């Protein structure tokens, strides 16, 4: 993490999982974290630094299950809470993001919970390094359908990331791209379901049976 910036002004928090608690650190004020090195045109404010309800709920839902030996990848990991939860539940986890700082915080949060999580810098516009490492049995993402380009990218990318018998879990707060995403995936995937969670403001989209 770079000196002389808001990345050093941190707060320590925790969330409840099904199996206990998960401790994490995050920047105190995400709005001041514009980084020229990590900047992409639409990346301000730096969304990775905020604690989003969808990420919290996805981490909890992951923690309900035993993922021993399961290969897991998180897309757009941000602070990495779902990735850490999957690792604590026994998964072999890779966390990915387009921001280097997100990966640094994810790695720190994994260490704080004595979890093993690998990280990879990856853009969905150039996913070849990521697809070369897959496929995975479980693909995780939270609150990623907030732009048309994200939805389009995921519709194309997700079938390349998941095994034939694997699943995709996307936690979402009801973004406007969701109906279009669901229409496209229902036309191609074997199973697409939308499941309620503990929170009224977060739903879970689950995909299985990827198109080949």
PDB file of C-alpha atoms in Angstrom, residues 45-163:
ATOM      1  CA  UNK A  45     -15.026   6.730  -6.649  1.00  0.00           C
ATOM      2  CA  UNK A  46     -13.049   3.546  -5.954  1.00  0.00           C
ATOM      3  CA  UNK A  47     -15.875   1.085  -5.403  1.00  0.00           C
ATOM      4  CA  UNK A  48     -13.582  -1.651  -4.104  1.00  0.00           C
ATOM      5  CA  UNK A  49     -13.006   0.253  -0.845  1.00  0.00           C
ATOM      6  CA  UNK A  50     -16.642   0.433   0.267  1.00  0.00           C
ATOM      7  CA  UNK A  51     -18.405  -2.229   2.303  1.00  0.00           C
ATOM      8  CA  UNK A  52     -21.357  -3.113   0.069  1.00  0.00           C
ATOM      9  CA  UNK A  53     -24.404  -4.985   1.451  1.00  0.00           C
ATOM     10  CA  UNK A  54     -24.251  -7.487  -1.430  1.00  0.00           C
ATOM     11  CA  UNK A  55     -20.684  -8.430  -0.547  1.00  0.00           C
ATOM     12  CA  UNK A  56     -21.571  -8.901   3.105  1.00  0.00           C
ATOM     13  CA  UNK A  57     -24.552 -11.094   2.243  1.00  0.00           C
ATOM     14  CA  UNK A  58     -22.635 -13.137  -0.303  1.00  0.00           C
ATOM     15  CA  UNK A  59     -19.950 -13.845   2.282  1.00  0.00           C
ATOM     16  CA  UNK A  60     -22.626 -15.047   4.694  1.00  0.00           C
ATOM     17  CA  UNK A  61     -24.362 -17.250   2.122  1.00  0.00           C
ATOM     18  CA  UNK A  62     -21.043 -18.809   1.156  1.00  0.00           C
ATOM     19  CA  UNK A  63     -20.265 -19.542   4.809  1.00  0.00           C
ATOM     20  CA  UNK A  64     -23.399 -21.663   5.169  1.00  0.00           C
ATOM     21  CA  UNK A  65     -21.859 -24.419   3.040  1.00  0.00           C
ATOM     22  CA  UNK A  66     -18.822 -26.692   3.211  1.00  0.00           C
ATOM     23  CA  UNK A  67     -16.597 -25.964   0.212  1.00  0.00           C
ATOM     24  CA  UNK A  68     -13.783 -28.332   1.118  1.00  0.00           C
ATOM     25  CA  UNK A  69     -11.634 -28.910  -1.955  1.00  0.00           C
ATOM     26  CA  UNK A  70     -13.845 -26.757  -4.187  1.00  0.00           C
ATOM     27  CA  UNK A  71     -12.144 -24.454  -6.665  1.00  0.00           C
ATOM     28  CA  UNK A  72     -13.533 -20.929  -6.247  1.00  0.00           C
ATOM     29  CA  UNK A  73     -12.957 -17.615  -8.002  1.00  0.00           C
ATOM     30  CA  UNK A  74     -14.341 -14.240  -6.966  1.00  0.00           C
ATOM     31  CA  UNK A  75     -14.774 -11.576  -9.650  1.00  0.00           C
ATOM     32  CA  UNK A  76     -14.424  -7.918  -8.692  1.00  0.00           C
ATOM     33  CA  UNK A  77     -13.428  -8.938  -5.191  1.00  0.00           C
ATOM     34  CA  UNK A  78     -13.083  -5.480  -3.625  1.00  0.00           C
ATOM     35  CA  UNK A  79     -12.294  -6.105   0.039  1.00  0.00           C
ATOM     36  CA  UNK A  80     -12.519  -9.848  -0.606  1.00  0.00           C
ATOM     37  CA  UNK A  81     -15.017 -10.877   2.055  1.00  0.00           C
ATOM     38  CA  UNK A  82     -16.770 -13.602  -0.013  1.00  0.00           C
ATOM     39  CA  UNK A  83     -13.381 -14.951  -1.090  1.00  0.00           C
ATOM     40  CA  UNK A  84     -12.195 -15.139   2.512  1.00  0.00           C
ATOM     41  CA  UNK A  85     -15.459 -16.773   3.593  1.00  0.00           C
ATOM     42  CA  UNK A  86     -15.052 -19.399   0.875  1.00  0.00           C
ATOM     43  CA  UNK A  87     -11.488 -20.090   1.961  1.00  0.00           C
ATOM     44  CA  UNK A  88     -12.545 -20.434   5.597  1.00  0.00           C
ATOM     45  CA  UNK A  89     -15.132 -22.979   4.422  1.00  0.00           C
ATOM     46  CA  UNK A  90     -12.426 -25.084   2.774  1.00  0.00           C
ATOM     47  CA  UNK A  91     -12.355 -23.715  -0.768  1.00  0.00           C
ATOM     48  CA  UNK A  92      -9.280 -23.229  -2.946  1.00  0.00           C
ATOM     49  CA  UNK A  93      -9.828 -19.578  -3.735  1.00  0.00           C
ATOM     50  CA  UNK A  94      -8.611 -17.046  -6.274  1.00  0.00           C
ATOM     51  CA  UNK A  95      -9.758 -13.428  -5.815  1.00  0.00           C
ATOM     52  CA  UNK A  96      -9.600 -11.100  -8.820  1.00  0.00           C
ATOM     53  CA  UNK A  97     -10.072  -7.396  -9.373  1.00  0.00           C
ATOM     54  CA  UNK A  98      -8.985  -4.692 -11.818  1.00  0.00           C
ATOM     55  CA  UNK A  99      -7.613  -2.543  -8.949  1.00  0.00           C
ATOM     56  CA  UNK A 100      -4.283  -3.421  -7.350  1.00  0.00           C
ATOM     57  CA  UNK A 101      -5.367  -1.886  -4.050  1.00  0.00           C
ATOM     58  CA  UNK A 102      -8.383  -4.186  -3.894  1.00  0.00           C
ATOM     59  CA  UNK A 103      -6.064  -7.161  -4.153  1.00  0.00           C
ATOM     60  CA  UNK A 104      -3.813  -5.762  -1.418  1.00  0.00           C
ATOM     61  CA  UNK A 105      -6.742  -5.360   0.965  1.00  0.00           C
ATOM     62  CA  UNK A 106      -8.128  -8.788   0.060  1.00  0.00           C
ATOM     63  CA  UNK A 107      -4.764 -10.375   0.824  1.00  0.00           C
ATOM     64  CA  UNK A 108      -4.560  -8.493   4.134  1.00  0.00           C
ATOM     65  CA  UNK A 109      -8.078  -9.562   5.101  1.00  0.00           C
ATOM     66  CA  UNK A 110      -7.289 -13.169   4.254  1.00  0.00           C
ATOM     67  CA  UNK A 111      -4.202 -13.062   6.484  1.00  0.00           C
ATOM     68  CA  UNK A 112      -6.201 -11.474   9.311  1.00  0.00           C
ATOM     69  CA  UNK A 113      -8.494 -14.517   9.284  1.00  0.00           C
ATOM     70  CA  UNK A 114      -5.741 -17.106   8.732  1.00  0.00           C
ATOM     71  CA  UNK A 115      -7.230 -17.963   5.340  1.00  0.00           C
ATOM     72  CA  UNK A 116      -5.424 -18.879   2.132  1.00  0.00           C
ATOM     73  CA  UNK A 117      -6.544 -16.733  -0.802  1.00  0.00           C
ATOM     74  CA  UNK A 118      -4.615 -16.165  -4.001  1.00  0.00           C
ATOM     75  CA  UNK A 119      -5.091 -12.918  -5.919  1.00  0.00           C
ATOM     76  CA  UNK A 120      -4.884 -11.887  -9.583  1.00  0.00           C
ATOM     77  CA  UNK A 121      -5.104  -8.525 -11.329  1.00  0.00           C
ATOM     78  CA  UNK A 122      -7.646  -8.935 -14.102  1.00  0.00           C
ATOM     79  CA  UNK A 123      -9.877  -6.870 -16.363  1.00  0.00           C
ATOM     80  CA  UNK A 124     -12.980  -8.422 -17.913  1.00  0.00           C
ATOM     81  CA  UNK A 125     -12.022  -6.690 -21.146  1.00  0.00           C
ATOM     82  CA  UNK A 126      -8.852  -8.795 -21.307  1.00  0.00           C
ATOM     83  CA  UNK A 127      -9.693 -11.972 -19.366  1.00  0.00           C
ATOM     84  CA  UNK A 128      -7.214 -14.358 -20.992  1.00  0.00           C
ATOM     85  CA  UNK A 129      -4.912 -14.627 -17.928  1.00  0.00           C
ATOM     86  CA  UNK A 130      -7.968 -15.491 -15.852  1.00  0.00           C
ATOM     87  CA  UNK A 131      -9.529 -18.002 -18.238  1.00  0.00           C
ATOM     88  CA  UNK A 132      -6.160 -19.723 -18.550  1.00  0.00           C
ATOM     89  CA  UNK A 133      -6.352 -20.574 -14.828  1.00  0.00           C
ATOM     90  CA  UNK A 134      -9.888 -21.989 -14.885  1.00  0.00           C
ATOM     91  CA  UNK A 135     -12.460 -23.288 -14.948  1.00  0.00           C
ATOM     92  CA  UNK A 136     -13.775 -23.216 -11.380  1.00  0.00           C
ATOM     93  CA  UNK A 137     -16.516 -25.097  -9.571  1.00  0.00           C
ATOM     94  CA  UNK A 138     -17.851 -21.935  -7.944  1.00  0.00           C
ATOM     95  CA  UNK A 139     -17.765 -18.409  -9.366  1.00  0.00           C
ATOM     96  CA  UNK A 140     -18.676 -15.559  -6.994  1.00  0.00           C
ATOM     97  CA  UNK A 141     -19.487 -11.898  -7.599  1.00  0.00           C
ATOM     98  CA  UNK A 142     -21.384  -9.191  -5.734  1.00  0.00           C
ATOM     99  CA  UNK A 143     -23.057  -6.028  -7.029  1.00  0.00           C
ATOM    100  CA  UNK A 144     -21.418  -6.195 -10.462  1.00  0.00           C
ATOM    101  CA  UNK A 145     -24.444  -5.567 -12.727  1.00  0.00           C
ATOM    102  CA  UNK A 146     -24.539  -1.794 -12.336  1.00  0.00           C
ATOM    103  CA  UNK A 147     -23.470  -0.937 -15.914  1.00  0.00           C
ATOM    104  CA  UNK A 148     -24.357  -2.229 -19.369  1.00  0.00           C
ATOM    105  CA  UNK A 149     -20.749  -3.055 -20.168  1.00  0.00           C
ATOM    106  CA  UNK A 150     -20.440  -5.132 -16.997  1.00  0.00           C
ATOM    107  CA  UNK A 151     -23.536  -7.142 -17.838  1.00  0.00           C
ATOM    108  CA  UNK A 152     -22.390  -7.702 -21.425  1.00  0.00           C
ATOM    109  CA  UNK A 153     -18.912  -8.730 -20.293  1.00  0.00           C
ATOM    110  CA  UNK A 154     -20.234 -11.213 -17.738  1.00  0.00           C
ATOM    111  CA  UNK A 155     -22.723 -12.785 -20.140  1.00  0.00           C
ATOM    112  CA  UNK A 156     -19.783 -13.588 -22.419  1.00  0.00           C
ATOM    113  CA  UNK A 157     -17.228 -14.439 -19.740  1.00  0.00           C
ATOM    114  CA  UNK A 158     -19.062 -16.569 -17.176  1.00  0.00           C
ATOM    115  CA  UNK A 159     -19.462 -19.678 -19.389  1.00  0.00           C
ATOM    116  CA  UNK A 160     -15.676 -19.690 -19.798  1.00  0.00           C
ATOM    117  CA  UNK A 161     -15.060 -19.646 -16.048  1.00  0.00           C
ATOM    118  CA  UNK A 162     -17.332 -22.323 -14.595  1.00  0.00           C
ATOM    119  CA  UNK A 163     -17.066 -26.100 -14.867  1.00  0.00           C
TER     120      UNK A 163
END
